[in-house]
Amino acid sequence: MPENWKRERILIWGKTRPELSQTYGELVCTGGLLESTKKLIRLYPIPLRYLDDERIFKKYQWIEASIAKTSRDTRPESYKINFNDIEIGELISIEHGSWDKRAEWILNPSNILASVEELQAHQKYNRKSLGIIKPKEVSEVKFEPVSFDEKNGWKKRYDAVLSQLDLPFVQEEKRDIQPIPPPDYRYKITFRCDDEECIKEHNFSVLDWEIDALYHNLRNRGDTPQLAATKVVEKLEQVCNPENDLHFFLGNISNHPQVFTIVGLWYPKKSKTIEQAMPLLAGM
């Protein structure tokens, strides 16, 4: 159990695909921002799909929770969270298409870097593992099938976790929580940074949980796997439209610290006259 728990007010900006843990079952790595410093942090573990309904928080919603550093993840932005004492606060909503109230917190200059290369340099010298960049251009959005061997390995790990699992935080009355299936596809964005130090294109995976949620909702509506994946790519292409003030939240992989992925998307319209922002999960 980590020491030095501290009560903090945190703005949630992202959630990644649920992972498997023999201790916690399915849990979510959640991106947040500390009100006290406006710095990006990583909260882990949050068994999001098992939390009581009133504690299932949304993106750009404030929460209060006890957090502490832990030896399991030495990245400076990573914190253990006591998921049993989370209190839900207000949601920062979009008003007339404007993300300005969110931007006051998220687009803090200390969180923004000129390029992937600059973020990797910070990682090398001070272990920085989270940052925001503004791409100069996006050249491709695509999906790739996950191999049968990868899916089979995921299923075996899932079964092993469930066989050893005891979830003390599950409500006494049973809730209809279905096991999350292994991913059928992974989604990638190819882009170039708006920085002269960026000498090549980057091809990054998108791990934002909303992408997986959109895919599963489309499948539940009757779309074939390939059609659903195609629609997800179309939605990502809309998000990456040059008319949007596109930024990527980037986070690295713990055991490969120089490898970063897209863990969140920031995409308000550049024009403040637009009356309605484009939700990522439009039509869901």
Coordinates of C-alpha atoms in Angstrom, one line a residue:
M1 CA 0.0 0.0 0.0
P2 CA 1.5 3.3 -1.0
E3 CA 2.1 6.0 1.6
N4 CA 1.5 9.7 1.6
W5 CA -2.0 9.7 0.2
K6 CA -3.0 13.2 -0.8
R7 CA -6.5 14.5 -1.6
E8 CA -6.5 16.2 -5.1
R9 CA -9.0 17.7 -7.5
I10 CA -8.5 16.2 -10.9
L11 CA -9.9 17.0 -14.4
I12 CA -10.3 13.8 -16.4
W13 CA -9.3 14.1 -20.1
G14 CA -8.9 10.5 -21.3
K15 CA -9.4 6.8 -20.8
T16 CA -7.5 3.9 -22.5
R17 CA -8.8 0.5 -23.4
P18 CA -9.4 -1.6 -20.3
E19 CA -6.5 -3.9 -19.4
L20 CA -6.3 -7.1 -17.4
S21 CA -5.0 -7.4 -13.9
Q22 CA -5.0 -10.4 -11.6
T23 CA -5.5 -8.0 -8.7
Y24 CA -8.2 -5.8 -10.1
G25 CA -9.7 -7.6 -13.1
E26 CA -10.5 -5.1 -15.9
L27 CA -9.1 -1.7 -15.2
V28 CA -8.5 1.5 -17.0
C29 CA -5.5 3.8 -17.2
T30 CA -7.1 7.2 -16.9
G31 CA -5.6 10.6 -18.0
G32 CA -6.1 13.5 -15.7
L33 CA -4.9 17.0 -14.9
L34 CA -4.2 18.3 -11.4
E35 CA -6.1 21.4 -10.5
S36 CA -3.2 22.5 -8.2
T37 CA -0.5 22.5 -10.9
K38 CA -2.4 22.1 -14.3
K39 CA 0.0 19.2 -15.1
L40 CA -1.0 16.0 -16.8
I41 CA -1.1 12.9 -14.7
R42 CA -1.8 9.2 -15.2
L43 CA -4.2 7.4 -12.7
Y44 CA -4.0 3.7 -12.3
P45 CA -5.8 1.4 -11.5
I46 CA -9.5 2.4 -12.0
P47 CA -11.8 -0.6 -12.5
L48 CA -14.1 1.7 -14.4
R49 CA -16.7 -0.8 -15.6
Y50 CA -17.2 -2.1 -12.0
L51 CA -17.6 1.2 -10.2
D52 CA -20.9 2.2 -8.8
D53 CA -22.9 4.2 -11.3
E54 CA -22.6 7.6 -9.6
R55 CA -18.8 7.2 -9.8
I56 CA -18.5 6.4 -13.5
F57 CA -17.1 9.7 -14.5
K58 CA -16.9 11.3 -18.0
K59 CA -14.2 13.0 -19.9
Y60 CA -13.7 16.7 -18.9
Q61 CA -15.3 16.1 -15.6
W62 CA -13.8 17.0 -12.3
I63 CA -13.3 14.4 -9.6
E64 CA -11.8 14.4 -6.1
A65 CA -9.8 11.5 -5.0
S66 CA -6.9 10.4 -2.8
I67 CA -3.8 9.7 -4.9
A68 CA -0.2 8.6 -4.1
K69 CA 3.0 7.7 -5.9
T70 CA 3.7 4.0 -6.1
S71 CA 6.8 2.0 -6.8
R72 CA 5.1 -0.2 -9.4
D73 CA 5.2 2.6 -11.9
T74 CA 8.1 5.0 -11.6
R75 CA 7.0 7.4 -14.3
P76 CA 6.8 10.8 -12.7
E77 CA 3.2 11.4 -13.9
S78 CA 1.8 8.1 -12.7
Y79 CA -0.2 7.9 -9.5
K80 CA -2.1 5.2 -7.6
I81 CA -5.7 6.2 -6.9
N82 CA -8.0 5.0 -4.1
F83 CA -11.0 4.2 -6.3
N84 CA -13.2 3.6 -3.2
D85 CA -13.3 7.3 -2.3
I86 CA -13.7 9.0 -5.7
E87 CA -16.2 11.9 -5.6
I88 CA -17.7 13.2 -8.8
G89 CA -17.7 16.9 -9.6
E90 CA -18.9 19.2 -12.3
L91 CA -18.6 18.5 -16.0
I92 CA -16.9 21.2 -18.2
S93 CA -19.4 21.2 -21.1
I94 CA -19.0 22.6 -24.6
E95 CA -20.9 25.9 -25.0
H96 CA -21.9 26.9 -28.5
G97 CA -19.1 24.8 -30.0
S98 CA -16.4 26.5 -27.9
W99 CA -13.9 24.4 -25.9
D100 CA -12.4 27.5 -24.3
K101 CA -13.3 26.5 -20.7
R102 CA -11.6 23.2 -21.2
A103 CA -8.6 24.8 -23.0
E104 CA -8.0 27.0 -19.9
W105 CA -6.9 23.9 -18.1
I106 CA -5.7 21.5 -20.8
L107 CA -3.6 23.8 -23.0
N108 CA -1.3 24.8 -20.2
P109 CA 2.1 25.7 -21.9
S110 CA 3.9 23.3 -19.6
N111 CA 1.9 20.4 -21.1
I112 CA 2.5 21.3 -24.8
L113 CA 5.6 20.3 -26.7
A114 CA 6.6 21.2 -30.3
S115 CA 7.1 17.6 -31.5
V116 CA 7.4 13.9 -30.7
E117 CA 11.2 14.4 -30.8
E118 CA 11.0 17.1 -28.1
L119 CA 8.8 14.8 -25.9
Q120 CA 11.3 11.9 -26.4
A121 CA 14.2 14.2 -25.4
H122 CA 12.3 15.2 -22.2
Q123 CA 11.7 11.5 -21.6
K124 CA 15.4 10.7 -21.9
Y125 CA 16.6 13.4 -19.6
N126 CA 13.7 13.7 -17.0
R127 CA 11.5 10.7 -17.7
K128 CA 8.6 12.7 -18.9
S129 CA 5.9 10.3 -20.1
L130 CA 2.9 12.5 -21.0
G131 CA 2.6 15.4 -23.2
I132 CA 0.5 17.2 -25.9
I133 CA 1.6 18.0 -29.4
K134 CA -0.1 19.8 -32.3
P135 CA 0.5 17.9 -35.6
K136 CA 1.3 20.0 -38.7
E137 CA -0.5 17.5 -40.9
V138 CA -2.1 14.1 -40.9
S139 CA -1.4 12.0 -44.0
E140 CA -3.2 8.8 -43.2
V141 CA -5.7 7.1 -40.8
K142 CA -6.0 3.4 -41.1
F143 CA -6.9 0.2 -39.3
E144 CA -5.0 -3.1 -39.1
P145 CA -6.4 -6.5 -38.1
V146 CA -5.2 -8.0 -34.9
S147 CA -3.9 -11.5 -35.6
F148 CA -5.5 -14.7 -34.4
D149 CA -2.5 -15.5 -32.2
E150 CA -2.7 -12.1 -30.5
K151 CA -6.5 -12.6 -29.8
N152 CA -5.9 -16.1 -28.6
G153 CA -3.2 -15.0 -26.2
W154 CA -5.5 -12.2 -24.9
K155 CA -8.3 -14.7 -24.3
K156 CA -6.0 -17.1 -22.4
R157 CA -4.8 -14.2 -20.2
Y158 CA -8.4 -13.1 -19.6
D159 CA -9.4 -16.6 -18.5
A160 CA -6.4 -16.9 -16.2
V161 CA -7.3 -13.5 -14.6
L162 CA -11.0 -14.5 -14.1
S163 CA -10.1 -17.8 -12.5
Q164 CA -8.0 -16.1 -9.8
L165 CA -10.1 -12.9 -9.4
D166 CA -11.9 -11.6 -6.3
L167 CA -13.6 -8.3 -6.8
P168 CA -14.5 -6.8 -3.4
F169 CA -15.7 -3.6 -5.0
V170 CA -18.5 -5.2 -7.1
Q171 CA -21.9 -4.3 -5.9
E172 CA -23.8 -7.0 -4.0
E173 CA -26.6 -7.0 -6.6
K174 CA -25.3 -8.4 -9.9
R175 CA -24.8 -5.9 -12.7
D176 CA -24.9 -6.8 -16.4
I177 CA -21.2 -6.4 -17.1
Q178 CA -20.1 -8.5 -20.1
P179 CA -16.4 -9.5 -20.5
I180 CA -14.7 -7.1 -22.9
P181 CA -13.6 -9.0 -26.1
P182 CA -10.1 -8.8 -27.5
P183 CA -9.7 -6.0 -30.1
D184 CA -10.4 -7.0 -33.7
Y185 CA -8.4 -4.1 -35.1
R186 CA -5.9 -1.5 -34.1
Y187 CA -6.1 2.1 -35.4
K188 CA -3.2 4.2 -36.5
I189 CA -2.6 7.8 -37.5
T190 CA 0.3 8.9 -39.6
F191 CA 1.3 12.5 -39.0
R192 CA 4.2 15.0 -39.1
C193 CA 4.9 17.5 -36.2
D194 CA 4.9 21.2 -36.7
D195 CA 8.6 21.5 -35.8
E196 CA 11.7 21.7 -37.9
E197 CA 13.3 19.1 -35.6
C198 CA 10.7 16.6 -36.9
I199 CA 12.4 15.0 -39.9
K200 CA 10.1 12.1 -40.5
E201 CA 6.5 11.1 -40.3
H202 CA 5.2 9.2 -37.2
N203 CA 2.8 6.3 -37.3
F204 CA 1.2 6.0 -33.9
S205 CA -1.5 3.7 -32.5
V206 CA -4.6 5.3 -31.1
L207 CA -5.4 3.8 -27.6
D208 CA -8.3 6.2 -26.7
W209 CA -11.1 4.0 -25.3
E210 CA -13.8 5.9 -27.2
I211 CA -12.4 4.4 -30.4
D212 CA -13.0 0.9 -29.1
A213 CA -16.4 1.9 -27.7
L214 CA -17.5 3.3 -31.1
Y215 CA -16.4 0.1 -32.8
H216 CA -18.3 -2.1 -30.4
N217 CA -21.4 0.0 -30.6
L218 CA -21.4 -0.3 -34.4
R219 CA -20.9 -4.0 -34.2
N220 CA -23.9 -4.3 -31.8
R221 CA -26.0 -2.4 -34.4
G222 CA -25.2 -5.1 -37.0
D223 CA -22.2 -3.8 -38.9
T224 CA -19.7 -6.3 -40.0
P225 CA -16.2 -6.1 -38.4
Q226 CA -14.7 -4.5 -41.5
L227 CA -17.6 -2.0 -42.0
A228 CA -17.4 -1.0 -38.4
A229 CA -13.6 -0.5 -38.6
T230 CA -14.1 1.5 -41.7
K231 CA -16.6 3.8 -40.0
V232 CA -14.2 4.3 -37.1
V233 CA -11.5 5.4 -39.5
E234 CA -14.0 7.8 -41.1
K235 CA -14.7 9.3 -37.7
L236 CA -11.0 9.6 -37.0
E237 CA -10.6 11.3 -40.3
Q238 CA -13.3 13.8 -39.4
V239 CA -11.5 14.4 -36.1
C240 CA -8.2 15.0 -37.9
N241 CA -9.8 17.4 -40.4
P242 CA -7.6 20.5 -41.0
E243 CA -10.6 22.7 -39.9
N244 CA -10.1 21.4 -36.4
D245 CA -7.5 22.6 -33.9
L246 CA -6.1 19.1 -33.6
H247 CA -3.8 18.1 -30.7
F248 CA -2.7 14.7 -29.6
F249 CA -2.3 13.6 -26.0
L250 CA 0.7 11.3 -26.1
G251 CA 1.7 8.7 -23.5
N252 CA 4.6 6.3 -23.4
I253 CA 4.7 2.6 -22.7
S254 CA 6.1 1.8 -19.3
N255 CA 8.6 -0.9 -20.4
H256 CA 9.4 0.9 -23.7
P257 CA 9.7 4.5 -22.5
Q258 CA 10.7 6.0 -25.8
V259 CA 7.7 4.5 -27.5
F260 CA 4.7 6.8 -27.4
T261 CA 1.1 6.3 -28.5
I262 CA -2.0 8.6 -28.9
V263 CA -4.0 8.3 -25.7
G264 CA -6.3 11.2 -26.3
L265 CA -7.6 13.5 -28.9
W266 CA -8.3 17.3 -28.8
Y267 CA -10.3 18.5 -31.8
P268 CA -12.4 21.7 -31.4
K269 CA -13.2 23.7 -34.5
K270 CA -10.8 26.4 -35.3
S271 CA -13.6 28.8 -36.0
K272 CA -15.4 30.0 -32.9
T273 CA -18.5 30.8 -34.9
I274 CA -19.3 27.1 -35.3
E275 CA -22.5 26.5 -33.3
Q276 CA -21.9 22.9 -32.5
A277 CA -18.7 20.9 -31.9
M278 CA -18.3 17.5 -33.5
P279 CA -18.5 14.7 -30.9
L280 CA -16.2 11.8 -31.5
L281 CA -19.1 9.3 -31.0
A282 CA -21.6 11.2 -33.1
G283 CA -24.8 9.3 -33.7
M284 CA -24.2 6.8 -30.9

